[in-house]
Amino acid sequence: MYASIENKLKLRISTFLGRGKFSDVHMAIDQRTGLVFALKIIKKMTVIEHQMQEQLVREIVIQSKLSHPNIVKMYGQSYDDNYIYMMLEFCNNGELF
């Protein structure tokens, strides 16, 4: 299902971690560096249907500028025709709330 992004970004999508209204989250591994991270896969059509484009852009811009030990780091983002991908720090100790 995500073969094109795996090839484009040189990563391997692994374990399913969770699902939200707009996205699925999987564990992923950067094949070049071995870095393990959370890959948030956001469905473009759902964002458009709910008119959340501006909010998503703000989330990406703000998250990309944050650097604090208590805030999940964003390593990068990408997109294709159907999805927006956010590469986030993998937090393996349970839920964030």
mmCIF file of N, CA, C and O in Angstrom:
data_model
loop_
_atom_site.group_PDB
_atom_site.id
_atom_site.type_symbol
_atom_site.label_atom_id
_atom_site.label_comp_id
_atom_site.label_asym_id
_atom_site.label_seq_id
_atom_site.Cartn_x
_atom_site.Cartn_y
_atom_site.Cartn_z
ATOM 1 N N MET A 1 0.823 -1.204 0.000
ATOM 2 C CA MET A 1 0.000 0.000 0.000
ATOM 3 C C MET A 1 0.862 1.262 0.000
ATOM 4 O O MET A 1 0.534 2.243 -0.640
ATOM 5 N N TYR A 2 1.977 1.252 0.741
ATOM 6 C CA TYR A 2 2.839 2.430 0.846
ATOM 7 C C TYR A 2 4.191 2.218 0.163
ATOM 8 O O TYR A 2 5.163 2.856 0.501
ATOM 9 N N ALA A 3 4.247 1.333 -0.816
ATOM 10 C CA ALA A 3 5.519 0.995 -1.458
ATOM 11 C C ALA A 3 6.190 2.209 -2.087
ATOM 12 O O ALA A 3 7.412 2.345 -2.027
ATOM 13 N N SER A 4 5.403 3.123 -2.665
ATOM 14 C CA SER A 4 6.019 4.274 -3.335
ATOM 15 C C SER A 4 6.758 5.169 -2.343
ATOM 16 O O SER A 4 7.841 5.660 -2.632
ATOM 17 N N ILE A 5 6.180 5.386 -1.144
ATOM 18 C CA ILE A 5 6.854 6.242 -0.161
ATOM 19 C C ILE A 5 8.052 5.508 0.438
ATOM 20 O O ILE A 5 9.064 6.134 0.753
ATOM 21 N N GLU A 6 7.955 4.193 0.586
ATOM 22 C CA GLU A 6 9.103 3.434 1.089
ATOM 23 C C GLU A 6 10.285 3.585 0.136
ATOM 24 O O GLU A 6 11.409 3.815 0.577
ATOM 25 N N ASN A 7 10.030 3.487 -1.159
ATOM 26 C CA ASN A 7 11.099 3.635 -2.150
ATOM 27 C C ASN A 7 11.607 5.071 -2.225
ATOM 28 O O ASN A 7 12.810 5.311 -2.262
ATOM 29 N N LYS A 8 10.684 6.027 -2.238
ATOM 30 C CA LYS A 8 11.052 7.444 -2.365
ATOM 31 C C LYS A 8 11.922 7.905 -1.201
ATOM 32 O O LYS A 8 12.926 8.589 -1.404
ATOM 33 N N LEU A 9 11.527 7.539 0.031
ATOM 34 C CA LEU A 9 12.237 8.021 1.221
ATOM 35 C C LEU A 9 13.234 7.018 1.784
ATOM 36 O O LEU A 9 13.843 7.273 2.821
ATOM 37 N N LYS A 10 13.375 5.875 1.133
ATOM 38 C CA LYS A 10 14.324 4.841 1.581
ATOM 39 C C LYS A 10 14.039 4.434 3.022
ATOM 40 O O LYS A 10 14.906 4.485 3.890
ATOM 41 N N LEU A 11 12.784 4.041 3.264
ATOM 42 C CA LEU A 11 12.426 3.588 4.601
ATOM 43 C C LEU A 11 11.605 2.311 4.501
ATOM 44 O O LEU A 11 11.131 1.932 3.430
ATOM 45 N N ARG A 12 11.473 1.642 5.632
ATOM 46 C CA ARG A 12 10.640 0.440 5.709
ATOM 47 C C ARG A 12 9.554 0.701 6.739
ATOM 48 O O ARG A 12 9.846 1.009 7.895
ATOM 49 N N ILE A 13 8.310 0.604 6.304
ATOM 50 C CA ILE A 13 7.177 0.787 7.205
ATOM 51 C C ILE A 13 6.928 -0.527 7.922
ATOM 52 O O ILE A 13 6.845 -1.583 7.306
ATOM 53 N N SER A 14 6.797 -0.444 9.236
ATOM 54 C CA SER A 14 6.717 -1.631 10.072
ATOM 55 C C SER A 14 5.389 -1.656 10.841
ATOM 56 O O SER A 14 4.336 -1.439 10.282
ATOM 57 N N THR A 15 5.460 -1.851 12.119
ATOM 58 C CA THR A 15 4.324 -2.075 12.996
ATOM 59 C C THR A 15 3.303 -0.937 12.980
ATOM 60 O O THR A 15 3.669 0.234 13.054
ATOM 61 N N PHE A 16 2.031 -1.303 12.904
ATOM 62 C CA PHE A 16 0.943 -0.334 13.034
ATOM 63 C C PHE A 16 0.870 0.084 14.494
ATOM 64 O O PHE A 16 0.817 -0.755 15.394
ATOM 65 N N LEU A 17 0.869 1.409 14.751
ATOM 66 C CA LEU A 17 0.853 1.915 16.123
ATOM 67 C C LEU A 17 -0.502 2.482 16.544
ATOM 68 O O LEU A 17 -0.850 2.441 17.727
ATOM 69 N N GLY A 18 -1.254 3.050 15.610
ATOM 70 C CA GLY A 18 -2.531 3.629 15.991
ATOM 71 C C GLY A 18 -3.226 4.324 14.840
ATOM 72 O O GLY A 18 -2.668 4.493 13.763
ATOM 73 N N ARG A 19 -4.471 4.728 15.097
ATOM 74 C CA ARG A 19 -5.283 5.373 14.066
ATOM 75 C C ARG A 19 -6.053 6.535 14.684
ATOM 76 O O ARG A 19 -6.560 6.442 15.798
ATOM 77 N N GLY A 20 -6.127 7.626 13.945
ATOM 78 C CA GLY A 20 -6.922 8.781 14.335
ATOM 79 C C GLY A 20 -7.912 9.102 13.234
ATOM 80 O O GLY A 20 -8.024 8.367 12.255
ATOM 81 N N LYS A 21 -8.618 10.197 13.373
ATOM 82 C CA LYS A 21 -9.631 10.581 12.385
ATOM 83 C C LYS A 21 -9.011 10.850 11.013
ATOM 84 O O LYS A 21 -9.605 10.535 9.989
ATOM 85 N N PHE A 22 -7.819 11.450 11.008
ATOM 86 C CA PHE A 22 -7.196 11.861 9.758
ATOM 87 C C PHE A 22 -6.008 10.997 9.343
ATOM 88 O O PHE A 22 -5.511 11.153 8.233
ATOM 89 N N SER A 23 -5.524 10.134 10.237
ATOM 90 C CA SER A 23 -4.260 9.473 9.919
ATOM 91 C C SER A 23 -4.107 8.117 10.599
ATOM 92 O O SER A 23 -4.810 7.792 11.551
ATOM 93 N N ASP A 24 -3.150 7.369 10.069
ATOM 94 C CA ASP A 24 -2.647 6.149 10.693
ATOM 95 C C ASP A 24 -1.204 6.422 11.081
ATOM 96 O O ASP A 24 -0.526 7.238 10.442
ATOM 97 N N VAL A 25 -0.728 5.731 12.104
ATOM 98 C CA VAL A 25 0.662 5.888 12.526
ATOM 99 C C VAL A 25 1.309 4.504 12.545
ATOM 100 O O VAL A 25 0.747 3.551 13.095
ATOM 101 N N HIS A 26 2.466 4.426 11.913
ATOM 102 C CA HIS A 26 3.235 3.182 11.855
ATOM 103 C C HIS A 26 4.648 3.449 12.359
ATOM 104 O O HIS A 26 5.161 4.559 12.224
ATOM 105 N N MET A 27 5.272 2.427 12.888
ATOM 106 C CA MET A 27 6.694 2.511 13.158
ATOM 107 C C MET A 27 7.384 2.359 11.801
ATOM 108 O O MET A 27 6.928 1.597 10.944
ATOM 109 N N ALA A 28 8.463 3.097 11.606
ATOM 110 C CA ALA A 28 9.217 3.010 10.354
ATOM 111 C C ALA A 28 10.701 3.059 10.670
ATOM 112 O O ALA A 28 11.107 3.533 11.736
ATOM 113 N N ILE A 29 11.488 2.556 9.731
ATOM 114 C CA ILE A 29 12.944 2.518 9.896
ATOM 115 C C ILE A 29 13.590 3.129 8.666
ATOM 116 O O ILE A 29 13.296 2.732 7.535
ATOM 117 N N ASP A 30 14.440 4.125 8.874
ATOM 118 C CA ASP A 30 15.200 4.730 7.791
ATOM 119 C C ASP A 30 16.266 3.722 7.375
ATOM 120 O O ASP A 30 17.124 3.360 8.169
ATOM 121 N N GLN A 31 16.209 3.260 6.147
ATOM 122 C CA GLN A 31 17.133 2.220 5.683
ATOM 123 C C GLN A 31 18.566 2.721 5.526
ATOM 124 O O GLN A 31 19.496 1.937 5.516
ATOM 125 N N ARG A 32 18.746 4.028 5.442
ATOM 126 C CA ARG A 32 20.099 4.573 5.310
ATOM 127 C C ARG A 32 20.799 4.692 6.657
ATOM 128 O O ARG A 32 21.990 4.450 6.784
ATOM 129 N N THR A 33 20.042 5.101 7.707
ATOM 130 C CA THR A 33 20.656 5.388 9.007
ATOM 131 C C THR A 33 20.283 4.403 10.102
ATOM 132 O O THR A 33 20.926 4.370 11.150
ATOM 133 N N GLY A 34 19.195 3.641 9.897
ATOM 134 C CA GLY A 34 18.708 2.744 10.930
ATOM 135 C C GLY A 34 17.828 3.428 11.966
ATOM 136 O O GLY A 34 17.370 2.788 12.916
ATOM 137 N N LEU A 35 17.568 4.719 11.801
ATOM 138 C CA LEU A 35 16.735 5.457 12.743
ATOM 139 C C LEU A 35 15.316 4.890 12.754
ATOM 140 O O LEU A 35 14.695 4.705 11.711
ATOM 141 N N VAL A 36 14.805 4.610 13.948
ATOM 142 C CA VAL A 36 13.426 4.159 14.130
ATOM 143 C C VAL A 36 12.594 5.384 14.489
ATOM 144 O O VAL A 36 12.966 6.159 15.370
ATOM 145 N N PHE A 37 11.465 5.571 13.798
ATOM 146 C CA PHE A 37 10.625 6.727 14.050
ATOM 147 C C PHE A 37 9.165 6.371 13.814
ATOM 148 O O PHE A 37 8.855 5.291 13.291
ATOM 149 N N ALA A 38 8.269 7.250 14.218
ATOM 150 C CA ALA A 38 6.834 7.086 13.967
ATOM 151 C C ALA A 38 6.500 7.820 12.672
ATOM 152 O O ALA A 38 6.870 8.972 12.492
ATOM 153 N N LEU A 39 5.830 7.128 11.774
ATOM 154 C CA LEU A 39 5.423 7.717 10.504
ATOM 155 C C LEU A 39 3.920 7.961 10.546
ATOM 156 O O LEU A 39 3.126 7.024 10.580
ATOM 157 N N LYS A 40 3.547 9.230 10.603
ATOM 158 C CA LYS A 40 2.143 9.621 10.607
ATOM 159 C C LYS A 40 1.713 9.777 9.153
ATOM 160 O O LYS A 40 2.265 10.597 8.414
ATOM 161 N N ILE A 41 0.741 8.966 8.737
ATOM 162 C CA ILE A 41 0.286 8.949 7.351
ATOM 163 C C ILE A 41 -1.105 9.573 7.316
ATOM 164 O O ILE A 41 -2.076 8.987 7.776
ATOM 165 N N ILE A 42 -1.173 10.787 6.792
ATOM 166 C CA ILE A 42 -2.394 11.590 6.824
ATOM 167 C C ILE A 42 -3.104 11.495 5.478
ATOM 168 O O ILE A 42 -2.490 11.726 4.429
ATOM 169 N N LYS A 43 -4.373 11.188 5.505
ATOM 170 C CA LYS A 43 -5.166 11.058 4.284
ATOM 171 C C LYS A 43 -5.556 12.451 3.779
ATOM 172 O O LYS A 43 -6.304 13.168 4.432
ATOM 173 N N LYS A 44 -5.042 12.838 2.619
ATOM 174 C CA LYS A 44 -5.332 14.163 2.063
ATOM 175 C C LYS A 44 -6.831 14.389 1.876
ATOM 176 O O LYS A 44 -7.345 15.460 2.185
ATOM 177 N N MET A 45 -7.530 13.384 1.355
ATOM 178 C CA MET A 45 -8.953 13.550 1.057
ATOM 179 C C MET A 45 -9.746 13.846 2.326
ATOM 180 O O MET A 45 -10.646 14.698 2.315
ATOM 181 N N THR A 46 -9.415 13.199 3.425
ATOM 182 C CA THR A 46 -10.121 13.445 4.682
ATOM 183 C C THR A 46 -9.864 14.865 5.177
ATOM 184 O O THR A 46 -10.773 15.543 5.656
ATOM 185 N N VAL A 47 -8.626 15.322 5.053
ATOM 186 C CA VAL A 47 -8.289 16.688 5.455
ATOM 187 C C VAL A 47 -9.091 17.693 4.621
ATOM 188 O O VAL A 47 -9.656 18.647 5.155
ATOM 189 N N ILE A 48 -9.167 17.451 3.329
ATOM 190 C CA ILE A 48 -9.904 18.349 2.431
ATOM 191 C C ILE A 48 -11.399 18.321 2.740
ATOM 192 O O ILE A 48 -12.047 19.370 2.812
ATOM 193 N N GLU A 49 -11.952 17.113 2.954
ATOM 194 C CA GLU A 49 -13.388 16.989 3.246
ATOM 195 C C GLU A 49 -13.783 17.762 4.506
ATOM 196 O O GLU A 49 -14.887 18.285 4.589
ATOM 197 N N HIS A 50 -12.882 17.830 5.468
ATOM 198 C CA HIS A 50 -13.165 18.529 6.722
ATOM 199 C C HIS A 50 -12.598 19.959 6.739
ATOM 200 O O HIS A 50 -12.592 20.606 7.778
ATOM 201 N N GLN A 51 -12.117 20.410 5.597
ATOM 202 C CA GLN A 51 -11.567 21.757 5.446
ATOM 203 C C GLN A 51 -10.529 22.070 6.522
ATOM 204 O O GLN A 51 -10.556 23.122 7.163
ATOM 205 N N MET A 52 -9.580 21.155 6.691
ATOM 206 C CA MET A 52 -8.557 21.288 7.726
ATOM 207 C C MET A 52 -7.167 21.575 7.140
ATOM 208 O O MET A 52 -6.167 21.434 7.832
ATOM 209 N N GLN A 53 -7.090 21.997 5.881
ATOM 210 C CA GLN A 53 -5.808 22.213 5.235
ATOM 211 C C GLN A 53 -4.948 23.232 5.981
ATOM 212 O O GLN A 53 -3.770 22.987 6.224
ATOM 213 N N GLU A 54 -5.537 24.371 6.335
ATOM 214 C CA GLU A 54 -4.758 25.419 7.013
ATOM 215 C C GLU A 54 -4.270 24.947 8.380
ATOM 216 O O GLU A 54 -3.130 25.223 8.765
ATOM 217 N N GLN A 55 -5.105 24.235 9.097
ATOM 218 C CA GLN A 55 -4.705 23.728 10.413
ATOM 219 C C GLN A 55 -3.564 22.727 10.281
ATOM 220 O O GLN A 55 -2.607 22.751 11.063
ATOM 221 N N LEU A 56 -3.611 21.867 9.272
ATOM 222 C CA LEU A 56 -2.543 20.890 9.063
ATOM 223 C C LEU A 56 -1.236 21.592 8.698
ATOM 224 O O LEU A 56 -0.165 21.240 9.209
ATOM 225 N N VAL A 57 -1.313 22.601 7.841
ATOM 226 C CA VAL A 57 -0.112 23.354 7.474
ATOM 227 C C VAL A 57 0.490 24.004 8.715
ATOM 228 O O VAL A 57 1.702 23.937 8.942
ATOM 229 N N ARG A 58 -0.349 24.606 9.565
ATOM 230 C CA ARG A 58 0.146 25.215 10.808
ATOM 231 C C ARG A 58 0.811 24.170 11.704
ATOM 232 O O ARG A 58 1.865 24.427 12.281
ATOM 233 N N GLU A 59 0.176 23.000 11.830
ATOM 234 C CA GLU A 59 0.751 21.935 12.658
ATOM 235 C C GLU A 59 2.149 21.563 12.170
ATOM 236 O O GLU A 59 3.085 21.453 12.958
ATOM 237 N N ILE A 60 2.302 21.404 10.873
ATOM 238 C CA ILE A 60 3.596 21.012 10.310
ATOM 239 C C ILE A 60 4.624 22.117 10.514
ATOM 240 O O ILE A 60 5.756 21.854 10.924
ATOM 241 N N VAL A 61 4.249 23.359 10.241
ATOM 242 C CA VAL A 61 5.185 24.478 10.394
ATOM 243 C C VAL A 61 5.622 24.621 11.852
ATOM 244 O O VAL A 61 6.815 24.729 12.150
ATOM 245 N N ILE A 62 4.664 24.600 12.767
ATOM 246 C CA ILE A 62 4.998 24.756 14.191
ATOM 247 C C ILE A 62 5.839 23.594 14.679
ATOM 248 O O ILE A 62 6.877 23.788 15.317
ATOM 249 N N GLN A 63 5.408 22.368 14.381
ATOM 250 C CA GLN A 63 6.145 21.194 14.864
ATOM 251 C C GLN A 63 7.571 21.164 14.319
ATOM 252 O O GLN A 63 8.500 20.753 15.002
ATOM 253 N N SER A 64 7.767 21.634 13.105
ATOM 254 C CA SER A 64 9.108 21.613 12.518
ATOM 255 C C SER A 64 10.062 22.592 13.207
ATOM 256 O O SER A 64 11.273 22.443 13.133
ATOM 257 N N LYS A 65 9.513 23.597 13.903
ATOM 258 C CA LYS A 65 10.341 24.607 14.568
ATOM 259 C C LYS A 65 10.586 24.320 16.040
ATOM 260 O O LYS A 65 11.441 24.954 16.654
ATOM 261 N N LEU A 66 9.837 23.384 16.625
ATOM 262 C CA LEU A 66 9.943 23.113 18.049
ATOM 263 C C LEU A 66 11.151 22.236 18.379
ATOM 264 O O LEU A 66 11.461 21.303 17.649
ATOM 265 N N SER A 67 11.789 22.558 19.475
ATOM 266 C CA SER A 67 12.888 21.739 19.973
ATOM 267 C C SER A 67 12.881 21.821 21.496
ATOM 268 O O SER A 67 13.329 22.802 22.085
ATOM 269 N N HIS A 68 12.323 20.790 22.111
ATOM 270 C CA HIS A 68 12.209 20.739 23.570
ATOM 271 C C HIS A 68 12.174 19.270 23.981
ATOM 272 O O HIS A 68 11.567 18.452 23.285
ATOM 273 N N PRO A 69 12.814 18.909 25.086
ATOM 274 C CA PRO A 69 12.853 17.494 25.480
ATOM 275 C C PRO A 69 11.480 16.882 25.764
ATOM 276 O O PRO A 69 11.333 15.666 25.708
ATOM 277 N N ASN A 70 10.465 17.684 26.051
ATOM 278 C CA ASN A 70 9.134 17.158 26.347
ATOM 279 C C ASN A 70 8.164 17.245 25.174
ATOM 280 O O ASN A 70 6.968 17.034 25.341
ATOM 281 N N ILE A 71 8.662 17.580 23.992
ATOM 282 C CA ILE A 71 7.825 17.673 22.790
ATOM 283 C C ILE A 71 8.395 16.728 21.740
ATOM 284 O O ILE A 71 9.601 16.702 21.489
ATOM 285 N N VAL A 72 7.506 15.950 21.132
ATOM 286 C CA VAL A 72 7.912 15.002 20.091
ATOM 287 C C VAL A 72 8.577 15.771 18.952
ATOM 288 O O VAL A 72 8.044 16.758 18.452
ATOM 289 N N LYS A 73 9.747 15.291 18.533
ATOM 290 C CA LYS A 73 10.486 15.930 17.437
ATOM 291 C C LYS A 73 9.911 15.501 16.090
ATOM 292 O O LYS A 73 9.496 14.366 15.919
ATOM 293 N N MET A 74 9.898 16.422 15.148
ATOM 294 C CA MET A 74 9.546 16.081 13.779
ATOM 295 C C MET A 74 10.834 16.061 12.967
ATOM 296 O O MET A 74 11.545 17.066 12.901
ATOM 297 N N TYR A 75 11.127 14.918 12.360
ATOM 298 C CA TYR A 75 12.353 14.772 11.574
ATOM 299 C C TYR A 75 12.181 15.266 10.144
ATOM 300 O O TYR A 75 13.158 15.602 9.486
ATOM 301 N N GLY A 76 10.946 15.276 9.653
ATOM 302 C CA GLY A 76 10.709 15.719 8.287
ATOM 303 C C GLY A 76 9.295 15.400 7.854
ATOM 304 O O GLY A 76 8.515 14.817 8.610
ATOM 305 N N GLN A 77 8.969 15.786 6.628
ATOM 306 C CA GLN A 77 7.662 15.478 6.067
ATOM 307 C C GLN A 77 7.793 15.326 4.561
ATOM 308 O O GLN A 77 8.764 15.775 3.962
ATOM 309 N N SER A 78 6.815 14.660 3.988
ATOM 310 C CA SER A 78 6.764 14.468 2.550
ATOM 311 C C SER A 78 5.307 14.260 2.166
ATOM 312 O O SER A 78 4.432 14.223 3.035
ATOM 313 N N TYR A 79 5.042 14.118 0.880
ATOM 314 C CA TYR A 79 3.672 13.891 0.433
ATOM 315 C C TYR A 79 3.682 13.245 -0.941
ATOM 316 O O TYR A 79 4.695 13.234 -1.652
ATOM 317 N N ASP A 80 2.538 12.676 -1.297
ATOM 318 C CA ASP A 80 2.303 12.189 -2.649
ATOM 319 C C ASP A 80 0.873 12.573 -3.021
ATOM 320 O O ASP A 80 0.280 13.439 -2.372
ATOM 321 N N ASP A 81 0.316 11.946 -4.032
ATOM 322 C CA ASP A 81 -1.025 12.332 -4.491
ATOM 323 C C ASP A 81 -2.119 12.102 -3.447
ATOM 324 O O ASP A 81 -3.122 12.814 -3.437
ATOM 325 N N ASN A 82 -1.942 11.111 -2.580
ATOM 326 C CA ASN A 82 -3.010 10.716 -1.664
ATOM 327 C C ASN A 82 -2.736 10.967 -0.190
ATOM 328 O O ASN A 82 -3.678 10.998 0.605
ATOM 329 N N TYR A 83 -1.481 11.099 0.190
ATOM 330 C CA TYR A 83 -1.117 11.165 1.605
ATOM 331 C C TYR A 83 -0.087 12.254 1.893
ATOM 332 O O TYR A 83 0.688 12.647 1.023
ATOM 333 N N ILE A 84 -0.084 12.684 3.143
ATOM 334 C CA ILE A 84 0.982 13.530 3.685
ATOM 335 C C ILE A 84 1.655 12.686 4.755
ATOM 336 O O ILE A 84 0.985 12.031 5.552
ATOM 337 N N TYR A 85 2.970 12.693 4.767
ATOM 338 C CA TYR A 85 3.744 11.859 5.688
ATOM 339 C C TYR A 85 4.535 12.756 6.633
ATOM 340 O O TYR A 85 5.242 13.652 6.189
ATOM 341 N N MET A 86 4.394 12.495 7.928
ATOM 342 C CA MET A 86 5.183 13.215 8.929
ATOM 343 C C MET A 86 6.060 12.197 9.648
ATOM 344 O O MET A 86 5.551 11.210 10.181
ATOM 345 N N MET A 87 7.368 12.445 9.658
ATOM 346 C CA MET A 87 8.319 11.585 10.336
ATOM 347 C C MET A 87 8.566 12.159 11.725
ATOM 348 O O MET A 87 9.130 13.247 11.854
ATOM 349 N N LEU A 88 8.099 11.436 12.747
ATOM 350 C CA LEU A 88 8.115 11.926 14.119
ATOM 351 C C LEU A 88 8.945 11.017 15.022
ATOM 352 O O LEU A 88 9.067 9.819 14.764
ATOM 353 N N GLU A 89 9.444 11.599 16.087
ATOM 354 C CA GLU A 89 10.169 10.837 17.096
ATOM 355 C C GLU A 89 9.290 9.690 17.596
ATOM 356 O O GLU A 89 8.111 9.879 17.887
ATOM 357 N N PHE A 90 9.877 8.493 17.676
ATOM 358 C CA PHE A 90 9.148 7.320 18.177
ATOM 359 C C PHE A 90 9.189 7.317 19.697
ATOM 360 O O PHE A 90 10.255 7.301 20.293
ATOM 361 N N CYS A 91 8.022 7.370 20.309
ATOM 362 C CA CYS A 91 7.901 7.334 21.783
ATOM 363 C C CYS A 91 7.332 5.967 22.144
ATOM 364 O O CYS A 91 6.145 5.714 21.928
ATOM 365 N N ASN A 92 8.142 5.101 22.682
ATOM 366 C CA ASN A 92 7.729 3.711 22.894
ATOM 367 C C ASN A 92 7.263 3.399 24.318
ATOM 368 O O ASN A 92 7.170 2.243 24.687
ATOM 369 N N ASN A 93 6.933 4.386 25.102
ATOM 370 C CA ASN A 93 6.513 4.129 26.478
ATOM 371 C C ASN A 93 5.047 4.416 26.699
ATOM 372 O O ASN A 93 4.655 4.984 27.715
ATOM 373 N N GLY A 94 4.200 4.075 25.748
ATOM 374 C CA GLY A 94 2.770 4.229 25.961
ATOM 375 C C GLY A 94 2.198 5.462 25.314
ATOM 376 O O GLY A 94 2.806 6.075 24.446
ATOM 377 N N GLU A 95 1.015 5.836 25.769
ATOM 378 C CA GLU A 95 0.270 6.944 25.178
ATOM 379 C C GLU A 95 0.807 8.284 25.687
ATOM 380 O O GLU A 95 1.443 8.356 26.736
ATOM 381 N N LEU A 96 0.486 9.335 24.952
ATOM 382 C CA LEU A 96 0.971 10.666 25.287
ATOM 383 C C LEU A 96 -0.014 11.460 26.113
ATOM 384 O O LEU A 96 0.231 12.590 26.467
ATOM 385 N N PHE A 97 -1.155 10.877 26.462
ATOM 386 C CA PHE A 97 -2.135 11.613 27.268
ATOM 387 C C PHE A 97 -2.595 10.771 28.435
ATOM 388 O O PHE A 97 -2.261 9.650 28.568
#
